[in-house]
PDB file of C-alpha atoms and ligand atoms in Angstrom:
ATOM      1  CA  MET A1095      20.771 209.651 297.461  1.00 51.00           C
ATOM      2  CA  MET A1096      17.664 209.822 299.639  1.00 54.00           C
ATOM      3  CA  PHE A1097      15.538 210.102 296.509  1.00 55.00           C
ATOM      4  CA  GLN A1098      17.215 207.006 295.042  1.00 69.00           C
ATOM      5  CA  THR A1099      16.614 205.081 298.250  1.00 80.00           C
ATOM      6  CA  ASN A1100      12.953 206.133 298.302  1.00 87.00           C
ATOM      7  CA  ALA A1101      12.521 205.341 294.607  1.00 88.00           C
ATOM      8  CA  ARG A1102      13.978 201.883 295.145  1.00 87.00           C
ATOM      9  CA  ALA A1103      11.672 201.260 298.132  1.00 93.00           C
ATOM     10  CA  ASP A1104       8.676 202.439 296.089  1.00 94.00           C
ATOM     11  CA  LEU A1105       9.588 200.073 293.271  1.00 95.00           C
ATOM     12  CA  CYS A1106       9.896 197.130 295.693  1.00 96.00           C
ATOM     13  CA  ASP A1107       6.496 198.010 297.187  1.00 96.00           C
ATOM     14  CA  LYS A1108       4.968 198.189 293.738  1.00 96.00           C
ATOM     15  CA  ALA A1109       6.338 194.750 292.821  1.00 97.00           C
ATOM     16  CA  ARG A1110       4.948 193.284 296.052  1.00 96.00           C
ATOM     17  CA  VAL A1111       1.508 194.827 295.510  1.00 96.00           C
ATOM     18  CA  LEU A1112       1.362 193.588 291.916  1.00 96.00           C
ATOM     19  CA  SER A1113       2.420 190.061 292.919  1.00 95.00           C
ATOM     20  CA  MET A1114      -0.281 189.988 295.601  1.00 94.00           C
ATOM     21  CA  ARG A1115      -2.927 191.353 293.244  1.00 93.00           C
ATOM     22  CA  TYR A1116      -2.350 188.526 290.780  1.00 93.00           C
ATOM     23  CA  GLY A1117      -1.917 185.848 293.442  1.00 88.00           C
ATOM     24  CA  ASN A1118       1.771 185.391 292.539  1.00 73.00           C
ATOM     25  CA  GLN A1119       0.728 182.807 289.943  1.00 74.00           C
ATOM     26  CA  GLY A1120       0.870 184.607 286.616  1.00 79.00           C
ATOM     27  CA  GLY A1121      -0.272 183.139 283.337  1.00 88.00           C
ATOM     28  CA  ALA A1122      -2.195 184.862 280.554  1.00 93.00           C
ATOM     29  CA  GLU A1123      -4.619 186.719 282.825  1.00 93.00           C
ATOM     30  CA  ALA A1124      -1.877 188.455 284.804  1.00 95.00           C
ATOM     31  CA  LEU A1125       0.011 189.192 281.606  1.00 97.00           C
ATOM     32  CA  CYS A1126      -3.085 190.803 280.115  1.00 97.00           C
ATOM     33  CA  GLY A1127      -3.539 192.985 283.193  1.00 97.00           C
ATOM     34  CA  ALA A1128       0.104 194.076 283.122  1.00 97.00           C
ATOM     35  CA  ILE A1129       0.012 194.945 279.416  1.00 98.00           C
ATOM     36  CA  ARG A1130      -3.361 196.679 279.330  1.00 97.00           C
ATOM     37  CA  GLU A1131      -3.757 198.204 282.779  1.00 97.00           C
ATOM     38  CA  ASP A1132      -0.579 198.339 284.831  1.00 97.00           C
ATOM     39  CA  PHE A1133       2.015 199.336 282.216  1.00 98.00           C
ATOM     40  CA  PRO A1134       0.197 200.362 279.000  1.00 98.00           C
ATOM     41  CA  GLY A1135       2.788 201.338 276.383  1.00 97.00           C
ATOM     42  CA  ARG A1136       5.645 200.836 278.870  1.00 98.00           C
ATOM     43  CA  ILE A1137       6.080 197.063 278.902  1.00 98.00           C
ATOM     44  CA  GLY A1138       8.055 194.733 276.629  1.00 98.00           C
ATOM     45  CA  LEU A1139       8.966 191.069 276.354  1.00 98.00           C
ATOM     46  CA  VAL A1140      12.619 190.021 276.239  1.00 97.00           C
ATOM     47  CA  SER A1141      12.723 186.770 274.279  1.00 97.00           C
ATOM     48  CA  SER A1142      15.575 184.467 273.280  1.00 96.00           C
ATOM     49  CA  PHE A1143      13.360 182.619 270.780  1.00 97.00           C
ATOM     50  CA  GLY A1144      14.547 179.476 272.528  1.00 95.00           C
ATOM     51  CA  SER A1145      12.881 176.168 273.255  1.00 93.00           C
ATOM     52  CA  ASP A1146      10.029 177.519 275.462  1.00 94.00           C
ATOM     53  CA  SER A1147       9.708 181.010 274.001  1.00 97.00           C
ATOM     54  CA  ALA A1148       6.690 180.374 271.791  1.00 98.00           C
ATOM     55  CA  VAL A1149       4.360 180.239 274.816  1.00 98.00           C
ATOM     56  CA  LEU A1150       4.905 183.794 276.030  1.00 98.00           C
ATOM     57  CA  LEU A1151       5.175 185.117 272.484  1.00 98.00           C
ATOM     58  CA  HIS A1152       1.794 183.571 271.719  1.00 98.00           C
ATOM     59  CA  MET A1153       0.212 185.040 274.873  1.00 98.00           C
ATOM     60  CA  VAL A1154       1.592 188.500 274.102  1.00 98.00           C
ATOM     61  CA  ALA A1155       0.462 188.312 270.466  1.00 98.00           C
ATOM     62  CA  GLN A1156      -3.057 187.414 271.591  1.00 98.00           C
ATOM     63  CA  ILE A1157      -3.207 190.368 273.984  1.00 98.00           C
ATOM     64  CA  ASP A1158      -1.502 192.978 271.789  1.00 98.00           C
ATOM     65  CA  PRO A1159       0.845 192.125 268.879  1.00 98.00           C
ATOM     66  CA  ARG A1160       2.277 195.655 269.045  1.00 98.00           C
ATOM     67  CA  VAL A1161       3.980 195.039 272.404  1.00 98.00           C
ATOM     68  CA  PRO A1162       7.751 195.351 271.874  1.00 98.00           C
ATOM     69  CA  VAL A1163       9.563 192.011 271.676  1.00 98.00           C
ATOM     70  CA  ILE A1164      13.263 192.499 272.355  1.00 98.00           C
ATOM     71  CA  PHE A1165      15.615 189.936 270.818  1.00 98.00           C
ATOM     72  CA  LEU A1166      19.238 190.248 271.893  1.00 97.00           C
ATOM     73  CA  GLN A1167      20.967 189.521 268.609  1.00 98.00           C
ATOM     74  CA  THR A1168      24.356 188.614 270.047  1.00 97.00           C
ATOM     75  CA  GLN A1169      25.569 187.596 266.576  1.00 97.00           C
ATOM     76  CA  LYS A1170      26.403 184.203 268.073  1.00 97.00           C
ATOM     77  CA  HIS A1171      23.009 182.510 267.715  1.00 97.00           C
ATOM     78  CA  PHE A1172      22.375 179.252 265.891  1.00 98.00           C
ATOM     79  CA  PRO A1173      21.032 179.830 262.364  1.00 98.00           C
ATOM     80  CA  GLU A1174      18.091 177.665 263.471  1.00 98.00           C
ATOM     81  CA  THR A1175      17.215 180.223 266.181  1.00 98.00           C
ATOM     82  CA  ILE A1176      17.173 183.062 263.656  1.00 98.00           C
ATOM     83  CA  ALA A1177      14.967 180.994 261.334  1.00 98.00           C
ATOM     84  CA  TYR A1178      12.685 180.122 264.277  1.00 98.00           C
ATOM     85  CA  ARG A1179      12.413 183.798 265.228  1.00 98.00           C
ATOM     86  CA  ASP A1180      11.267 184.614 261.697  1.00 98.00           C
ATOM     87  CA  THR A1181       8.822 181.687 261.664  1.00 98.00           C
ATOM     88  CA  LEU A1182       7.237 182.717 264.976  1.00 98.00           C
ATOM     89  CA  VAL A1183       7.002 186.377 264.011  1.00 98.00           C
ATOM     90  CA  ARG A1184       5.073 185.411 260.877  1.00 98.00           C
ATOM     91  CA  HIS A1185       3.014 182.701 262.568  1.00 97.00           C
ATOM     92  CA  LEU A1186       1.959 184.872 265.513  1.00 98.00           C
ATOM     93  CA  GLY A1187       1.650 188.186 263.678  1.00 98.00           C
ATOM     94  CA  LEU A1188       4.045 189.988 266.022  1.00 98.00           C
ATOM     95  CA  ARG A1189       4.417 193.574 264.867  1.00 98.00           C
ATOM     96  CA  ASN A1190       7.147 195.085 267.003  1.00 98.00           C
ATOM     97  CA  ILE A1191      10.264 192.917 266.976  1.00 98.00           C
ATOM     98  CA  GLN A1192      13.380 194.760 268.074  1.00 98.00           C
ATOM     99  CA  ASN A1193      16.638 193.053 267.148  1.00 97.00           C
ATOM    100  CA  ILE A1194      19.184 194.578 269.490  1.00 97.00           C
ATOM    101  CA  THR A1195      22.844 194.196 268.560  1.00 97.00           C
ATOM    102  CA  PRO A1196      26.026 194.933 270.531  1.00 97.00           C
ATOM    103  CA  ARG A1197      27.694 198.274 269.874  1.00 97.00           C
ATOM    104  CA  PRO A1198      30.492 197.898 267.305  1.00 97.00           C
ATOM    105  CA  ALA A1199      32.817 199.985 269.503  1.00 97.00           C
ATOM    106  CA  HIS A1200      32.332 197.553 272.400  1.00 96.00           C
ATOM    107  CA  LEU A1201      33.003 194.555 270.164  1.00 97.00           C
ATOM    108  CA  LYS A1202      36.073 196.222 268.736  1.00 97.00           C
ATOM    109  CA  ALA A1203      37.409 196.993 272.212  1.00 96.00           C
ATOM    110  CA  ASP A1204      36.599 193.717 273.986  1.00 96.00           C
ATOM    111  CA  ASP A1205      36.012 191.048 271.362  1.00 97.00           C
ATOM    112  CA  PRO A1206      37.786 192.000 268.132  1.00 97.00           C
ATOM    113  CA  ARG A1207      38.246 188.365 267.064  1.00 97.00           C
ATOM    114  CA  GLY A1208      34.808 187.168 268.188  1.00 97.00           C
ATOM    115  CA  GLU A1209      36.327 184.614 270.553  1.00 96.00           C
ATOM    116  CA  LEU A1210      35.775 186.300 273.912  1.00 96.00           C
ATOM    117  CA  HIS A1211      33.298 183.592 274.912  1.00 94.00           C
ATOM    118  CA  LYS A1212      36.262 181.185 275.177  1.00 92.00           C
ATOM    119  CA  SER A1213      38.376 183.286 277.535  1.00 92.00           C
ATOM    120  CA  ASP A1214      35.834 185.418 279.457  1.00 92.00           C
ATOM    121  CA  PRO A1215      32.211 184.384 278.915  1.00 92.00           C
ATOM    122  CA  ASP A1216      30.951 186.773 281.622  1.00 91.00           C
ATOM    123  CA  LEU A1217      32.465 189.746 279.804  1.00 93.00           C
ATOM    124  CA  CYS A1218      31.198 188.380 276.482  1.00 95.00           C
ATOM    125  CA  CYS A1219      27.627 188.223 277.876  1.00 94.00           C
ATOM    126  CA  HIS A1220      28.077 191.713 279.316  1.00 94.00           C
ATOM    127  CA  VAL A1221      29.079 193.170 275.946  1.00 96.00           C
ATOM    128  CA  ARG A1222      26.694 191.168 273.767  1.00 96.00           C
ATOM    129  CA  LYS A1223      23.648 190.980 276.068  1.00 95.00           C
ATOM    130  CA  THR A1224      23.635 193.171 279.170  1.00 94.00           C
ATOM    131  CA  LEU A1225      24.782 196.489 277.696  1.00 94.00           C
ATOM    132  CA  PRO A1226      22.484 196.252 274.630  1.00 96.00           C
ATOM    133  CA  LEU A1227      19.577 195.288 276.903  1.00 95.00           C
ATOM    134  CA  LEU A1228      20.072 198.355 279.091  1.00 93.00           C
ATOM    135  CA  VAL A1229      19.708 200.522 275.989  1.00 94.00           C
ATOM    136  CA  ALA A1230      16.626 198.619 274.809  1.00 96.00           C
ATOM    137  CA  LEU A1231      14.914 198.991 278.196  1.00 96.00           C
ATOM    138  CA  ARG A1232      15.291 202.774 278.366  1.00 95.00           C
ATOM    139  CA  SER A1233      11.733 203.539 277.265  1.00 95.00           C
ATOM    140  CA  LEU A1234      10.110 200.797 279.367  1.00 98.00           C
ATOM    141  CA  SER A1235       8.992 200.548 282.993  1.00 97.00           C
ATOM    142  CA  CYS A1236       8.423 196.779 283.014  1.00 98.00           C
ATOM    143  CA  TRP A1237       9.953 193.877 281.140  1.00 97.00           C
ATOM    144  CA  ILE A1238       8.660 190.350 280.836  1.00 98.00           C
ATOM    145  CA  THR A1239      10.855 187.267 281.199  1.00 96.00           C
ATOM    146  CA  GLY A1240      10.199 183.580 280.577  1.00 94.00           C
ATOM    147  CA  ARG A1241      11.897 182.284 283.730  1.00 92.00           C
ATOM    148  CA  LYS A1242      10.233 179.544 285.754  1.00 90.00           C
ATOM    149  CA  ARG A1243      10.625 178.521 289.395  1.00 89.00           C
ATOM    150  CA  TYR A1244      11.172 174.840 288.649  1.00 84.00           C
ATOM    151  CA  GLN A1245      14.230 175.463 286.456  1.00 79.00           C
ATOM    152  CA  THR A1246      16.908 176.112 289.087  1.00 76.00           C
ATOM    153  CA  PRO A1247      17.131 176.406 292.884  1.00 78.00           C
ATOM    154  CA  THR A1248      17.912 180.127 292.586  1.00 78.00           C
ATOM    155  CA  ARG A1249      14.634 180.634 290.737  1.00 82.00           C
ATOM    156  CA  GLY A1250      12.661 178.584 293.269  1.00 84.00           C
ATOM    157  CA  LYS A1251      11.228 181.532 295.200  1.00 87.00           C
ATOM    158  CA  MET A1252      10.999 183.951 292.305  1.00 91.00           C
ATOM    159  CA  ALA A1253       8.054 186.337 292.649  1.00 93.00           C
ATOM    160  CA  LEU A1254       5.632 187.086 289.846  1.00 95.00           C
ATOM    161  CA  PHE A1255       6.811 190.710 289.863  1.00 96.00           C
ATOM    162  CA  GLU A1256      10.274 191.778 290.985  1.00 95.00           C
ATOM    163  CA  ALA A1257      11.939 195.166 291.415  1.00 95.00           C
ATOM    164  CA  GLU A1258      15.267 195.283 289.657  1.00 90.00           C
ATOM    165  CA  ASP A1259      17.358 198.359 289.083  1.00 88.00           C
ATOM    166  CA  ARG A1260      14.933 200.934 287.624  1.00 91.00           C
ATOM    167  CA  TRP A1261      12.471 198.358 286.333  1.00 95.00           C
ATOM    168  CA  ILE A1262       9.686 196.063 287.383  1.00 97.00           C
ATOM    169  CA  LYS A1263      10.317 192.615 285.980  1.00 96.00           C
ATOM    170  CA  MET A1264       7.413 190.269 285.397  1.00 97.00           C
ATOM    171  CA  ASN A1265       7.730 186.463 285.298  1.00 96.00           C
ATOM    172  CA  PRO A1266       4.309 185.312 284.009  1.00 97.00           C
ATOM    173  CA  LEU A1267       5.393 181.659 283.759  1.00 96.00           C
ATOM    174  CA  ALA A1268       7.042 181.530 287.192  1.00 94.00           C
ATOM    175  CA  ALA A1269       4.636 178.836 288.432  1.00 93.00           C
ATOM    176  CA  TRP A1270       4.726 176.752 285.228  1.00 94.00           C
ATOM    177  CA  ASN A1271       6.574 173.475 284.776  1.00 92.00           C
ATOM    178  CA  ALA A1272       7.759 171.585 281.697  1.00 91.00           C
ATOM    179  CA  ALA A1273       4.436 169.761 281.333  1.00 95.00           C
ATOM    180  CA  ASP A1274       2.509 173.060 281.391  1.00 95.00           C
ATOM    181  CA  ILE A1275       4.720 174.373 278.595  1.00 95.00           C
ATOM    182  CA  ALA A1276       4.290 171.207 276.520  1.00 95.00           C
ATOM    183  CA  ASP A1277       0.512 171.262 277.008  1.00 97.00           C
ATOM    184  CA  TYR A1278       0.248 174.897 275.971  1.00 97.00           C
ATOM    185  CA  MET A1279       2.421 174.334 272.888  1.00 97.00           C
ATOM    186  CA  ARG A1280       0.270 171.375 271.842  1.00 97.00           C
ATOM    187  CA  ASP A1281      -3.094 173.013 272.619  1.00 98.00           C
ATOM    188  CA  HIS A1282      -2.202 176.067 270.513  1.00 97.00           C
ATOM    189  CA  CYS A1283      -0.384 174.177 267.727  1.00 98.00           C
ATOM    190  CA  LEU A1284       2.769 176.227 268.228  1.00 98.00           C
ATOM    191  CA  PRO A1285       5.833 175.366 266.126  1.00 97.00           C
ATOM    192  CA  GLU A1286       8.785 173.855 267.960  1.00 97.00           C
ATOM    193  CA  HIS A1287      12.349 175.180 267.892  1.00 97.00           C
ATOM    194  CA  PRO A1288      14.102 173.072 265.222  1.00 97.00           C
ATOM    195  CA  LEU A1289      16.899 172.083 267.639  1.00 96.00           C
ATOM    196  CA  LYS A1290      14.623 170.791 270.411  1.00 94.00           C
ATOM    197  CA  PRO A1291      14.070 167.323 268.878  1.00 93.00           C
ATOM    198  CA  MET A1292      17.882 166.982 268.848  1.00 92.00           C
ATOM    199  CA  GLY A1293      18.094 167.396 272.615  1.00 90.00           C
ATOM    200  CA  TYR A1294      18.600 171.146 272.917  1.00 91.00           C
ATOM    201  CA  MET A1295      16.321 171.812 275.887  1.00 87.00           C
ATOM    202  CA  SER A1296      17.627 175.298 276.752  1.00 88.00           C
ATOM    203  CA  ILE A1297      19.002 177.256 273.829  1.00 92.00           C
ATOM    204  CA  GLY A1298      21.327 180.239 273.906  1.00 93.00           C
ATOM    205  CA  CYS A1299      24.297 181.245 271.769  1.00 95.00           C
ATOM    206  CA  ALA A1300      25.777 178.477 269.618  1.00 95.00           C
ATOM    207  CA  PRO A1301      29.294 178.417 271.120  1.00 93.00           C
ATOM    208  CA  CYS A1302      27.858 178.095 274.640  1.00 92.00           C
ATOM    209  CA  THR A1303      25.068 175.574 274.089  1.00 92.00           C
ATOM    210  CA  ARG A1304      25.069 171.815 273.547  1.00 88.00           C
ATOM    211  CA  ALA A1305      22.371 169.174 273.514  1.00 87.00           C
ATOM    212  CA  VAL A1306      21.633 167.587 276.881  1.00 87.00           C
ATOM    213  CA  LYS A1307      22.127 163.904 277.504  1.00 84.00           C
ATOM    214  CA  TYR A1308      19.499 161.556 278.857  1.00 81.00           C
ATOM    215  CA  GLY A1309      18.909 162.252 282.559  1.00 80.00           C
ATOM    216  CA  GLU A1310      20.718 165.592 282.589  1.00 81.00           C
ATOM    217  CA  ASP A1311      19.157 168.819 283.849  1.00 79.00           C
ATOM    218  CA  VAL A1312      17.454 170.853 281.107  1.00 76.00           C
ATOM    219  CA  ARG A1313      20.036 173.618 281.487  1.00 73.00           C
ATOM    220  CA  ALA A1314      23.051 171.296 281.583  1.00 78.00           C
ATOM    221  CA  GLY A1315      23.851 172.173 277.967  1.00 78.00           C
ATOM    222  CA  ARG A1316      24.454 175.856 278.737  1.00 81.00           C
ATOM    223  CA  TRP A1317      28.142 176.805 279.227  1.00 78.00           C
ATOM    224  CA  ALA A1318      28.726 173.092 279.780  1.00 77.00           C
ATOM    225  CA  GLU A1319      32.517 173.382 279.737  1.00 73.00           C
ATOM    226  CA  SER A1320      32.648 175.987 282.524  1.00 74.00           C
ATOM    227  CA  ASP A1321      31.118 176.672 285.926  1.00 72.00           C
ATOM    228  CA  LYS A1322      29.045 179.508 284.468  1.00 74.00           C
ATOM    229  CA  THR A1323      25.357 178.688 284.640  1.00 68.00           C
ATOM    230  CA  GLU A1324      23.529 181.879 283.740  1.00 67.00           C
ATOM    231  CA  CYS A1325      23.924 184.715 281.293  1.00 68.00           C
ATOM    232  CA  GLY A1326      23.818 187.870 283.377  1.00 63.00           C
ATOM    233  CA  ILE A1327      21.075 190.008 281.845  1.00 70.00           C
ATOM    234  CA  HIS A1328      19.478 190.435 285.234  1.00 58.00           C
ATOM    235  CA  PHE A1329      20.626 192.944 287.816  1.00 50.00           C
ATOM    236  CA  VAL A1330      20.227 193.154 291.557  1.00 40.00           C
ATOM    237  CA  ASN A1331      20.234 196.448 293.447  1.00 37.00           C
ATOM    238  CA  GLY A1332      21.352 198.290 290.338  1.00 42.00           C
ATOM    239  CA  ARG A1333      24.322 196.052 289.576  1.00 43.00           C
ATOM    240  CA  MET A1334      24.734 193.375 286.985  1.00 48.00           C
ATOM    241  CA  VAL A1335      25.009 189.971 288.582  1.00 43.00           C
ATOM    242  CA  ARG A1336      27.650 187.887 286.919  1.00 42.00           C
ATOM    243  CA  GLY A1337      25.949 184.575 286.664  1.00 39.00           C
ATOM    244  CA  ALA A1338      22.352 185.806 286.978  1.00 37.00           C
ATOM    245  CA  PRO A1339      19.544 184.012 285.160  1.00 34.00           C
ATOM    246  CA  GLY A1340      19.208 184.547 281.434  1.00 42.00           C
TER     247      GLY A1340
HETATM  248  S1  LIG B 792      26.159 183.052 275.685  1.00 88.35           S
HETATM  249 FE1  LIG B 792      28.300 182.738 275.023  1.00 88.35          FE
HETATM  250  S2  LIG B 792      28.551 183.681 272.989  1.00 88.35           S
HETATM  251 FE2  LIG B 792      26.578 184.385 273.882  1.00 88.35          FE
HETATM  252  S3  LIG B 792      27.067 186.331 274.784  1.00 88.35           S
HETATM  253 FE3  LIG B 792      27.277 184.814 276.439  1.00 88.35          FE
HETATM  254  S4  LIG B 792      29.426 184.082 276.392  1.00 88.35           S
HETATM  255 FE4  LIG B 792      29.029 185.246 274.487  1.00 88.35          FE
END
């Protein structure tokens, strides 16, 4: 127990030191340092291949296209997202895409008809995202997310590096806003997700995503028919947070 407490404190210290070293701002320079110096061979990007994903995927591909890119293939994605994943992999020359699927035994036990998202979306995300992610992260010490501070109040004070469960989590775009993303996409001629022009500003699984209306928040189309706002692939103090950012 004492060891676990010390290990947790060490991880928190490490996250603080890393955030200070990179000025808590992030971007390509910090990402390069994390990939090449801080966590060589032990860092991966978790990507949804959603509306903003091309930016981080491009940065990672420029630094090292062999960095693992973990795609949680929930088997509920839009066909357009799968096509976009394949387009970006080819376009960027990514060489280590890992398509992580839920365990058949878990689906059989909890979601035999594939309709769990209607009755218990938290459990559905747990089975289709959180549990597969835990397996995918086993060989890594640090994982990279695309979350940004401007997106939601709960992300407003997000550090560049965080300690979470056994991992350091890096948020290289924490300080970016929507205009920064648009500028980067344009400057690097990155292809757009095919659903974005139709108003899909934040894109997750098909049954839980709709286009946003004029004036709505960018994440208003996620789980729009329920009070759920986040997917739950993030953990705090070793426990999954139902409703944590995805
Ligand atoms: S986003 Fe919806 S369909 Fe996808 S795992 Fe979560 S509840 Fe299930």
